XYZ file of C-alpha atoms in Angstrom:
663
model
C 261.703 133.461 165.708
C 258.510 133.524 167.398
C 259.553 134.285 170.591
C 261.052 137.297 169.058
C 258.083 138.033 167.298
C 256.035 137.925 171.018
C 258.261 140.072 172.388
C 257.993 143.803 172.597
C 260.640 145.143 170.662
C 260.355 144.749 166.296
C 262.338 141.445 165.012
C 263.032 143.174 162.275
C 264.710 145.973 163.671
C 268.514 144.218 164.909
C 267.723 141.678 161.996
C 266.647 143.244 158.768
C 267.066 139.279 157.003
C 264.139 138.307 160.220
C 260.573 137.823 157.822
C 263.113 136.508 155.032
C 265.318 133.740 157.199
C 261.440 132.890 159.421
C 259.988 132.323 156.188
C 262.265 130.140 154.636
C 262.264 127.724 158.043
C 259.490 124.859 158.167
C 256.594 126.259 160.457
C 255.820 125.066 163.972
C 251.741 125.298 163.585
C 251.400 124.183 167.574
C 253.381 126.279 168.926
C 252.146 129.312 166.835
C 248.984 128.945 167.717
C 249.696 127.788 171.244
C 251.350 131.164 171.678
C 248.284 133.128 170.303
C 245.940 131.647 172.828
C 248.113 132.255 175.757
C 249.394 135.583 174.813
C 246.733 137.661 177.669
C 244.815 141.185 177.003
C 247.380 143.886 177.960
C 250.187 141.838 175.948
C 247.794 141.803 173.182
C 248.571 145.416 172.550
C 252.328 145.135 173.644
C 252.851 143.082 170.580
C 250.296 144.212 168.302
C 252.210 145.984 165.684
C 254.531 142.693 166.085
C 251.410 140.613 164.754
C 250.310 143.539 161.719
C 254.073 142.840 160.967
C 253.810 138.690 160.571
C 250.286 138.496 159.193
C 251.543 142.006 156.107
C 254.770 139.879 155.752
C 252.989 137.023 155.252
C 250.411 138.152 152.308
C 254.086 139.416 151.601
C 255.713 135.680 150.958
C 253.095 134.963 148.633
C 254.431 136.757 146.053
C 257.659 135.218 145.771
C 259.171 132.704 143.257
C 260.716 130.398 146.473
C 257.908 128.513 146.827
C 258.331 127.363 150.098
C 258.099 130.621 151.328
C 255.099 130.443 149.977
C 254.025 127.397 150.898
C 254.992 128.355 155.047
C 253.598 131.665 154.718
C 250.073 129.606 153.135
C 250.901 127.700 157.020
C 251.155 130.774 159.168
C 248.416 132.635 157.492
C 246.300 129.729 158.826
C 247.659 129.971 162.533
C 247.081 133.100 163.169
C 243.756 133.180 161.709
C 242.511 129.827 163.836
C 245.050 131.145 167.191
C 243.716 134.704 167.421
C 239.888 133.628 166.838
C 240.738 130.719 169.212
C 242.289 133.208 171.362
C 239.242 136.257 171.057
C 236.145 134.429 171.048
C 234.300 137.278 173.510
C 235.748 139.764 171.215
C 234.294 141.644 168.271
C 235.050 141.326 164.741
C 236.824 144.304 164.861
C 238.822 143.782 167.705
C 240.547 140.664 166.264
C 240.743 142.470 162.344
C 242.502 145.132 164.416
C 245.480 142.665 166.524
C 245.661 141.042 162.660
C 245.787 143.799 160.161
C 245.137 146.723 161.827
C 242.273 148.280 161.432
C 243.231 150.901 159.790
C 245.115 148.933 157.241
C 242.499 146.088 157.061
C 241.200 146.624 154.052
C 244.574 146.985 151.429
C 246.053 143.745 153.369
C 242.949 141.741 152.731
C 242.676 142.579 148.693
C 246.719 141.953 148.802
C 245.721 138.681 150.287
C 242.548 137.963 147.936
C 244.639 139.031 145.152
C 247.877 136.094 146.020
C 245.526 133.919 146.403
C 243.562 134.533 143.528
C 246.722 134.026 140.823
C 247.355 131.350 143.228
C 244.728 129.208 142.439
C 244.390 130.223 138.880
C 247.848 129.868 138.105
C 249.998 127.138 136.527
C 251.649 126.563 139.614
C 251.953 123.503 141.707
C 248.605 121.194 142.303
C 250.180 120.915 146.157
C 249.934 124.839 146.187
C 246.507 125.451 144.977
C 245.248 122.879 147.626
C 247.101 124.435 150.075
C 245.766 127.972 149.680
C 241.950 126.089 149.661
C 242.639 124.877 152.830
C 242.975 128.622 154.066
C 240.264 129.907 152.472
C 238.283 127.343 154.455
C 239.916 127.766 157.524
C 239.323 131.661 157.120
C 235.545 130.933 156.483
C 234.988 128.416 159.700
C 236.908 130.028 162.474
C 233.591 130.862 163.591
C 231.204 128.688 164.855
C 228.606 130.760 162.919
C 229.994 131.580 159.559
C 227.763 135.350 159.416
C 229.755 136.858 162.944
C 233.185 136.591 161.007
C 233.832 140.310 160.362
C 236.877 139.166 157.949
C 234.656 137.494 155.160
C 233.612 140.892 154.048
C 236.743 141.466 153.065
C 236.379 137.834 150.903
C 232.425 139.147 149.724
C 234.301 142.727 147.927
C 237.603 140.850 146.602
C 235.908 137.875 145.240
C 237.591 134.701 144.510
C 234.222 133.079 142.650
C 236.058 133.285 139.010
C 239.250 131.486 140.762
C 236.083 128.729 141.988
C 234.874 128.052 138.900
C 238.533 127.384 136.837
C 239.053 125.190 139.685
C 235.894 123.875 138.764
C 236.002 124.152 134.871
C 239.181 122.173 134.712
C 239.210 118.724 133.982
C 242.985 118.296 136.258
C 242.443 120.858 138.865
C 238.326 119.504 139.393
C 240.221 115.940 140.112
C 242.338 117.094 143.037
C 240.480 120.546 144.546
C 236.826 120.008 143.257
C 235.871 119.005 146.692
C 237.295 121.658 148.775
C 236.253 124.513 145.745
C 232.470 123.321 145.993
C 232.666 122.797 149.610
C 233.815 126.674 149.776
C 230.939 128.270 147.319
C 228.446 126.401 149.220
C 230.083 128.383 152.736
C 230.840 131.138 151.215
C 226.840 131.719 149.140
C 226.050 131.361 153.526
C 227.590 133.966 154.180
C 224.989 136.763 155.677
C 222.775 135.946 152.696
C 219.259 137.370 154.408
C 221.013 140.133 155.662
C 222.305 141.806 152.551
C 223.655 141.397 149.022
C 225.339 138.792 148.572
C 228.072 138.578 145.869
C 228.328 134.347 145.402
C 224.657 134.318 145.432
C 224.342 136.563 143.171
C 227.061 135.087 140.435
C 226.002 131.551 141.240
C 223.243 132.258 140.022
C 224.001 133.287 136.214
C 226.757 131.078 135.943
C 225.905 129.755 131.978
C 229.291 128.051 131.130
C 228.551 124.363 130.399
C 232.431 122.957 131.424
C 231.963 124.228 134.457
C 228.401 123.544 135.936
C 228.871 120.504 134.389
C 232.030 120.394 137.161
C 230.048 121.194 139.698
C 227.780 118.418 139.557
C 230.762 115.978 138.546
C 232.321 116.515 142.118
C 228.948 116.689 143.352
C 228.102 113.350 142.123
C 231.650 111.944 143.178
C 231.259 112.428 146.574
C 227.791 111.180 146.699
C 228.444 107.951 144.512
C 231.570 107.204 146.865
C 229.401 108.001 150.141
C 226.309 105.050 148.333
C 229.436 102.624 147.668
C 230.995 102.614 151.047
C 227.507 102.154 152.162
C 226.628 98.852 149.382
C 230.637 97.772 151.149
C 229.026 98.069 154.633
C 225.999 96.651 153.641
C 227.159 92.988 151.710
C 229.479 92.810 154.653
C 226.565 92.620 157.224
C 224.907 90.226 154.779
C 227.581 87.417 154.991
C 228.107 84.607 158.222
C 226.977 84.452 161.752
C 225.320 87.772 161.991
C 222.678 87.231 159.496
C 221.896 84.236 159.864
C 221.249 85.471 163.073
C 219.041 88.136 162.263
C 216.893 86.274 159.678
C 216.226 83.827 162.789
C 215.362 85.871 165.524
C 213.700 88.158 163.006
C 213.903 92.227 163.759
C 215.653 92.159 167.230
C 218.933 92.886 165.669
C 217.963 95.065 162.922
C 218.695 98.252 165.046
C 222.445 96.634 165.475
C 222.314 95.918 161.661
C 221.323 99.513 160.894
C 224.045 101.006 164.000
C 226.839 98.661 161.392
C 225.770 100.165 158.838
C 226.037 104.237 159.364
C 228.261 106.173 157.832
C 228.690 109.348 158.380
C 226.160 111.350 155.712
C 227.850 114.439 153.715
C 225.569 117.971 154.317
C 228.128 119.807 153.462
C 228.101 118.415 149.233
C 224.171 118.282 150.060
C 223.970 121.489 150.490
C 225.895 122.869 147.138
C 223.612 120.221 145.719
C 221.123 122.439 147.211
C 222.141 125.716 146.429
C 222.857 124.530 142.634
C 219.880 123.378 142.090
C 217.607 126.314 143.580
C 220.039 129.397 142.268
C 220.863 128.688 139.233
C 218.058 127.588 136.327
C 221.163 125.890 134.360
C 221.876 123.852 136.727
C 219.315 121.605 136.403
C 220.589 120.022 133.670
C 223.571 118.752 134.556
C 221.248 116.665 136.946
C 219.932 114.494 133.895
C 223.437 114.304 131.850
C 223.781 110.429 130.894
C 226.899 108.334 131.103
C 228.200 104.506 132.242
C 227.521 104.098 135.887
C 231.121 102.987 137.456
C 231.760 100.609 139.612
C 234.458 103.238 141.926
C 235.777 100.590 143.770
C 236.862 98.490 140.222
C 239.250 101.036 139.613
C 242.752 101.251 139.890
C 243.180 104.067 143.037
C 244.783 107.374 142.234
C 247.879 107.451 144.083
C 247.721 110.384 147.055
C 250.169 111.359 150.098
C 248.961 109.885 152.968
C 246.422 111.887 154.900
C 244.888 112.220 158.438
C 242.150 109.388 158.804
C 238.841 111.740 157.948
C 235.255 110.317 159.533
C 233.574 107.816 156.064
C 231.030 110.130 153.845
C 233.632 113.186 154.335
C 236.343 112.100 152.466
C 236.924 113.741 148.928
C 235.644 111.447 146.868
C 237.866 108.901 144.398
C 239.922 111.379 141.672
C 239.119 108.547 139.018
C 235.428 109.637 138.024
C 236.401 113.488 137.772
C 239.474 112.863 135.874
C 238.138 111.056 133.753
C 234.691 112.738 132.230
C 234.636 110.873 128.765
C 234.235 107.149 129.648
C 234.358 104.296 127.193
C 230.725 103.146 126.381
C 230.003 99.790 127.176
C 226.281 98.529 125.742
C 226.080 96.011 128.770
C 226.908 98.919 131.670
C 223.761 100.339 133.053
C 223.936 104.406 132.313
C 223.495 106.753 135.336
C 223.738 110.967 136.053
C 223.901 112.649 139.472
C 220.165 113.164 140.072
C 220.182 108.796 139.912
C 223.021 109.247 142.328
C 220.870 111.456 145.140
C 217.832 109.660 144.564
C 220.152 106.623 145.829
C 222.530 108.196 148.300
C 218.992 109.869 149.799
C 217.235 106.352 149.940
C 220.073 105.338 152.443
C 219.775 108.864 153.986
C 215.786 108.529 154.863
C 215.490 105.220 156.265
C 217.120 106.348 159.948
C 216.073 110.146 160.962
C 216.693 109.137 164.101
C 220.227 110.881 164.239
C 221.016 114.760 163.967
C 222.725 114.602 160.438
C 220.473 111.843 159.235
C 217.445 114.359 160.204
C 219.211 117.490 158.170
C 220.371 115.577 155.710
C 217.176 113.543 155.224
C 215.068 117.051 155.268
C 217.724 118.581 152.949
C 217.166 115.976 150.402
C 213.489 116.428 150.321
C 214.011 120.499 149.801
C 216.428 119.503 146.855
C 214.375 117.126 144.972
C 210.634 119.954 145.923
C 212.731 122.250 144.213
C 212.873 119.777 141.523
C 209.742 118.936 141.174
C 208.345 122.516 140.126
C 210.575 123.136 137.581
C 209.307 122.938 134.706
C 212.592 121.520 132.662
C 213.180 119.164 136.067
C 210.075 117.850 135.130
C 210.066 117.265 131.569
C 213.106 114.920 131.786
C 211.644 113.543 134.655
C 208.386 112.304 132.483
C 210.317 111.500 129.227
C 209.693 108.223 128.009
C 212.543 108.184 126.147
C 215.289 108.450 129.220
C 214.066 105.251 131.235
C 216.546 104.155 133.898
C 216.237 101.220 136.682
C 216.864 102.596 139.876
C 217.799 100.665 143.076
C 216.880 102.135 145.904
C 218.058 101.263 149.553
C 215.094 99.935 151.412
C 214.244 99.970 155.297
C 214.749 95.320 156.259
C 211.318 95.102 157.665
C 209.538 91.724 159.627
C 206.511 91.957 156.830
C 208.061 92.429 153.520
C 210.982 90.372 151.113
C 213.909 92.431 150.154
C 213.860 93.067 146.896
C 216.355 92.349 144.280
C 217.663 94.940 142.379
C 218.003 93.116 138.302
C 213.609 92.590 138.923
C 213.361 96.720 138.264
C 211.870 98.066 135.149
C 213.753 100.153 133.152
C 211.446 103.553 134.316
C 211.238 107.590 133.415
C 213.161 108.811 136.406
C 209.882 110.263 137.960
C 208.961 106.988 139.183
C 212.496 106.443 141.447
C 211.250 109.951 142.598
C 207.454 108.499 143.632
C 209.183 104.968 144.762
C 211.442 107.370 147.247
C 208.529 108.793 148.891
C 206.157 105.532 148.990
C 209.168 104.003 150.948
C 209.380 107.137 153.443
C 205.868 106.838 154.099
C 205.954 103.764 154.432
C 208.966 102.895 157.064
C 208.155 106.268 159.172
C 205.482 105.685 160.448
C 206.577 105.849 164.387
C 206.284 107.096 168.478
C 208.795 110.261 166.823
C 206.852 110.595 164.450
C 208.517 113.083 161.686
C 205.639 115.054 160.717
C 207.788 118.258 158.825
C 209.351 115.301 156.699
C 206.112 114.079 155.838
C 204.491 116.960 154.673
C 207.802 117.270 152.489
C 207.239 114.348 151.211
C 203.430 114.636 150.058
C 204.000 118.530 148.732
C 206.259 116.461 146.072
C 203.644 113.912 145.201
C 201.644 116.185 144.903
C 203.714 119.319 142.369
C 204.203 115.941 140.113
C 200.951 115.427 139.996
C 200.514 118.727 138.936
C 202.671 118.196 136.327
C 200.673 114.943 134.949
C 197.851 116.691 134.607
C 198.688 119.971 133.090
C 200.625 118.074 130.737
C 197.856 115.502 130.653
C 201.198 112.803 131.397
C 199.867 108.724 131.350
C 202.539 107.856 133.572
C 202.537 103.874 134.096
C 203.402 103.538 137.545
C 202.159 101.142 140.218
C 199.118 103.988 141.166
C 197.863 101.384 143.769
C 200.540 101.332 145.981
C 200.805 105.170 146.755
C 196.873 104.790 147.572
C 197.857 101.572 149.715
C 200.371 104.174 152.106
C 199.028 107.586 151.965
C 195.538 105.242 153.416
C 197.524 103.534 155.761
C 199.292 106.591 156.965
C 195.904 107.623 158.242
C 194.742 104.506 159.836
C 198.117 105.486 161.581
C 197.145 109.476 162.144
C 193.779 107.634 163.637
C 195.105 105.058 166.111
C 197.739 107.711 167.461
C 195.825 110.772 167.866
C 195.813 111.149 171.129
C 199.910 111.164 171.102
C 199.926 113.080 167.788
C 198.293 115.943 169.113
C 200.441 116.412 172.011
C 202.833 117.766 169.405
C 201.830 118.042 165.651
C 198.835 119.529 163.871
C 198.288 116.222 161.879
C 194.969 117.441 160.653
C 197.034 119.919 157.866
C 198.753 116.562 157.330
C 195.287 114.578 156.691
C 194.083 118.081 154.839
C 197.121 117.754 152.010
C 196.085 113.679 152.097
C 192.707 114.008 151.292
C 192.499 117.189 149.405
C 195.764 117.558 147.203
C 196.212 113.749 146.622
C 193.053 111.717 146.690
C 191.035 114.470 145.276
C 192.845 115.095 142.788
C 193.179 111.377 141.618
C 189.509 111.477 142.098
C 188.522 114.752 140.091
C 191.650 115.395 137.655
C 192.346 111.088 137.593
C 190.978 110.512 133.997
C 193.571 113.230 132.880
C 197.149 111.335 133.984
C 196.040 107.253 135.300
C 197.754 105.227 132.578
C 194.165 103.439 131.946
C 190.232 103.864 132.958
C 191.959 100.412 135.216
C 193.853 101.965 136.762
C 190.375 104.969 137.337
C 188.632 102.057 138.281
C 190.932 100.522 140.759
C 191.462 104.490 142.789
C 187.224 103.873 143.197
C 188.263 100.011 144.465
C 190.826 100.969 146.748
C 188.524 103.914 148.218
C 185.659 101.922 149.113
C 187.260 98.493 150.134
C 189.223 100.450 152.437
C 186.183 102.787 153.530
C 186.534 102.016 157.361
C 189.411 104.099 157.257
C 187.486 107.170 155.847
C 184.584 106.477 157.694
C 186.494 106.607 161.106
C 188.685 109.765 160.037
C 185.126 111.454 158.865
C 184.420 110.639 163.005
C 187.594 112.596 164.172
C 187.030 115.659 162.075
C 183.635 116.130 162.767
C 184.142 115.709 166.630
C 187.064 117.813 167.302
C 185.540 120.654 164.362
C 182.696 120.686 166.783
C 184.035 121.191 169.932
C 185.629 124.650 170.968
C 189.467 123.606 170.767
C 192.719 125.220 168.840
C 192.205 121.858 166.540
C 188.748 123.398 165.675
C 189.324 125.191 161.896
C 191.670 122.524 160.930
C 189.322 119.827 161.706
C 186.735 121.471 159.585
C 188.620 121.878 157.024
C 188.944 118.093 156.475
C 185.305 117.298 156.584
C 185.005 119.657 153.633
C 187.383 117.708 151.919
C 186.354 114.196 152.562
C 182.909 115.214 150.419
C 183.587 113.447 148.140
C 185.503 110.353 149.209
C 181.751 109.700 151.719
C 179.924 110.599 148.538
C 181.890 107.613 146.761
C 181.613 105.529 149.679
C 178.234 106.124 150.278
C 176.999 105.767 146.307
C 179.015 102.117 145.870
C 178.642 100.494 149.107
C 174.192 99.666 149.342
C 174.813 98.609 145.214
C 177.964 96.093 146.534
C 175.467 95.092 149.227
C 172.699 94.702 146.865
C 174.841 92.900 144.288
C 176.434 90.475 146.942
C 172.743 89.809 148.305
C 171.006 89.152 144.821
C 173.777 86.800 143.951
C 173.905 84.802 146.744
C 177.907 85.525 147.501
C 179.452 86.073 150.914
C 182.131 87.610 149.513
C 182.831 89.873 146.431
C 185.899 89.526 144.727
C 188.012 92.423 143.417
C 186.855 91.667 139.970
C 183.321 91.618 140.844
C 183.597 94.437 142.870
C 185.035 96.562 139.826
C 182.459 95.342 137.872
C 179.927 96.539 140.373
C 181.757 100.178 140.192
C 181.764 100.188 136.448
C 178.823 100.289 136.251
C 177.576 102.678 138.963
C 179.354 105.578 137.779
C 176.713 107.280 135.516
C 174.214 108.179 138.845
C 177.656 108.899 140.979
C 177.304 112.540 141.532
C 181.107 114.482 142.860
C 181.027 117.717 144.188
C 184.450 119.788 141.729
C 186.763 121.735 144.156
C 188.656 124.578 143.633
C 192.994 124.913 143.839
C 193.335 121.367 143.640
C 195.730 121.671 141.142
C 197.704 124.478 142.293
C 200.617 124.588 145.127
C 202.378 127.146 147.177
C 206.528 127.555 145.047
C 209.228 126.446 147.400
C 211.088 129.635 149.488
C 213.972 129.412 151.492
C 213.195 132.581 153.955
C 211.768 132.885 156.184
C 210.470 129.469 156.125
C 213.723 127.540 155.506
C 215.938 130.084 157.127
C 216.286 128.642 160.698
C 216.838 125.409 159.197
C 220.014 126.559 157.015
C 221.237 128.958 159.917
C 221.566 125.465 162.020
C 222.807 123.869 158.955
C 225.520 126.047 157.447
C 226.746 125.881 161.198
C 227.261 122.536 162.107
C 228.735 122.127 158.064
C 231.495 124.912 159.554
C 232.053 122.629 162.877
C 233.088 119.947 160.455
C 234.770 121.199 158.286
C 237.235 123.248 160.509
C 237.651 119.877 161.998
C 238.359 118.310 159.273
C 241.222 120.577 157.822
C 243.471 119.846 158.578
C 246.715 121.293 157.897
C 248.838 118.292 157.688
C 245.752 116.885 154.977
C 249.337 118.117 152.500
C 252.011 117.335 155.230
C 255.009 119.205 155.462
C 257.146 116.795 154.974
C 255.668 116.123 151.372
C 255.746 119.795 150.821
C 259.000 120.784 151.411
C 259.763 117.670 150.161
C 258.410 118.508 146.436
C 259.800 122.038 147.039
C 263.036 121.512 148.147
C 263.733 119.793 144.855
C 262.424 122.161 143.013
C 264.823 124.878 144.336
């Protein structure tokens, strides 16, 4: 029958029941796609009317009551979209539209198709059919490497299925089965030509205020990230036992690289992109981040039986259904509560450990962009700093020779902002390496700065071990100094040094009395600056040398020189007094308490310069700075989705069996 379609004559001419019979037969996807790919240019012209007719009859069959016909029509459409695009990679979008539908009829054909898919998704029909509809839509969206060059999506913009996607997410049952595909589909549609024209999916997503829908979206993202975290934890525990673990502890760091390799679980940029779009576009979604529910051990829950599916890489599979099916879970007083933000922070702590792989680097960058959006949102800042919302957040830490592995049970219950700061400190400490991720460091420092601005503005005295942050930042400056030559060949390290000096240390020095928890914390800040004065002296010498020479770094280096004014004033004021105290009391080495005593008694004679704009920051803007990143990211996600959207995910045998019994 396929051969008849690819012949010159109209297959319905001699057999009026041709199309009825075609959709009652099991689809041979491979044969149909290979036929489409094998025809040459002249043949395309010759059989175009028949292909147009096949497309038209597929769309008509979607309205049939006979479910087998609907299933076969959906699968045939997938084969058509994929086969025609594969055949015509170099052709323009208009040629592809013409070959599939005929340009003069395309608008009506696509309108009919989208309306039928909409009614199948929103109706009371089979869940398998809904799943197949979403697979078809994902197939349609990802047939081109760059989705913005997919001309067919213009019709998906005009005939929006946004409401159908929301309905899937708001309904408990359909969310459990189709939520993952729905969220990924929405994230991709939002990114279609987002910088070139008005995308209706962006407009609609930004104004959604329906609580069940937003909660549903949050639950799908939460489940996918939690599933990733669980897979990672299982692998980590697997690697900690036995011979491998013994060898690692014996030989030190020799095997750490191998361990990281073994712990690698494929990242899930598609679900991260969905989270980003929700946080970035929709103010109402911020509330979803903080909604508490018991933290479930997904592995402990009985698995839901699902049809046999082809294996997909770890971390990209749709999550277990249990968490999405049971929004109301029994509260157990011994059970630690969790929320989407905690699960996201744990996920970020895993992917940010190793940024050598391109996917992990993209994931780490996207995690930091999401945290940037959160850190500058007033409502998010309010719940991050809320003293009545305390959580124990166990972040994953990179194995390093010079520190012991911490046990999660020792972590105190604290406001969530402490976990965000811990994550930033952890990144700063663990990524000082030859292939220096400058972009990620800049983002980390900016996130810390935004949180400090909120604390200063609202006079929030956060009980946090600030000393760990100061120590991490000073060690970062030390690293920049010792690797000046190699780093300057690739990066403007003065910009990072300026952010650390100007935005962070000067913020603490100038306004620390408004947000540091105790006066003792303020004293400890000065102690740390004085104790590590050699780093600041070396930094000053370096920037002075660079700023007095003519070269590309002259201006940025001179800005750092000005930013060091207060640090140098502190060092030059307290150092002689500490030396004098030691000489008078005949002490060769002062204790920390003695140095602090000198600091406390000499504040009144210290003169500092008030610097403007310390508590100001540039708000996040996706366009134009991040446009190239998102373009590449969406291309990568699209390729991955295309690879994983197998039409056999719901195998034909399962579908045919289901619908033949119904019929």
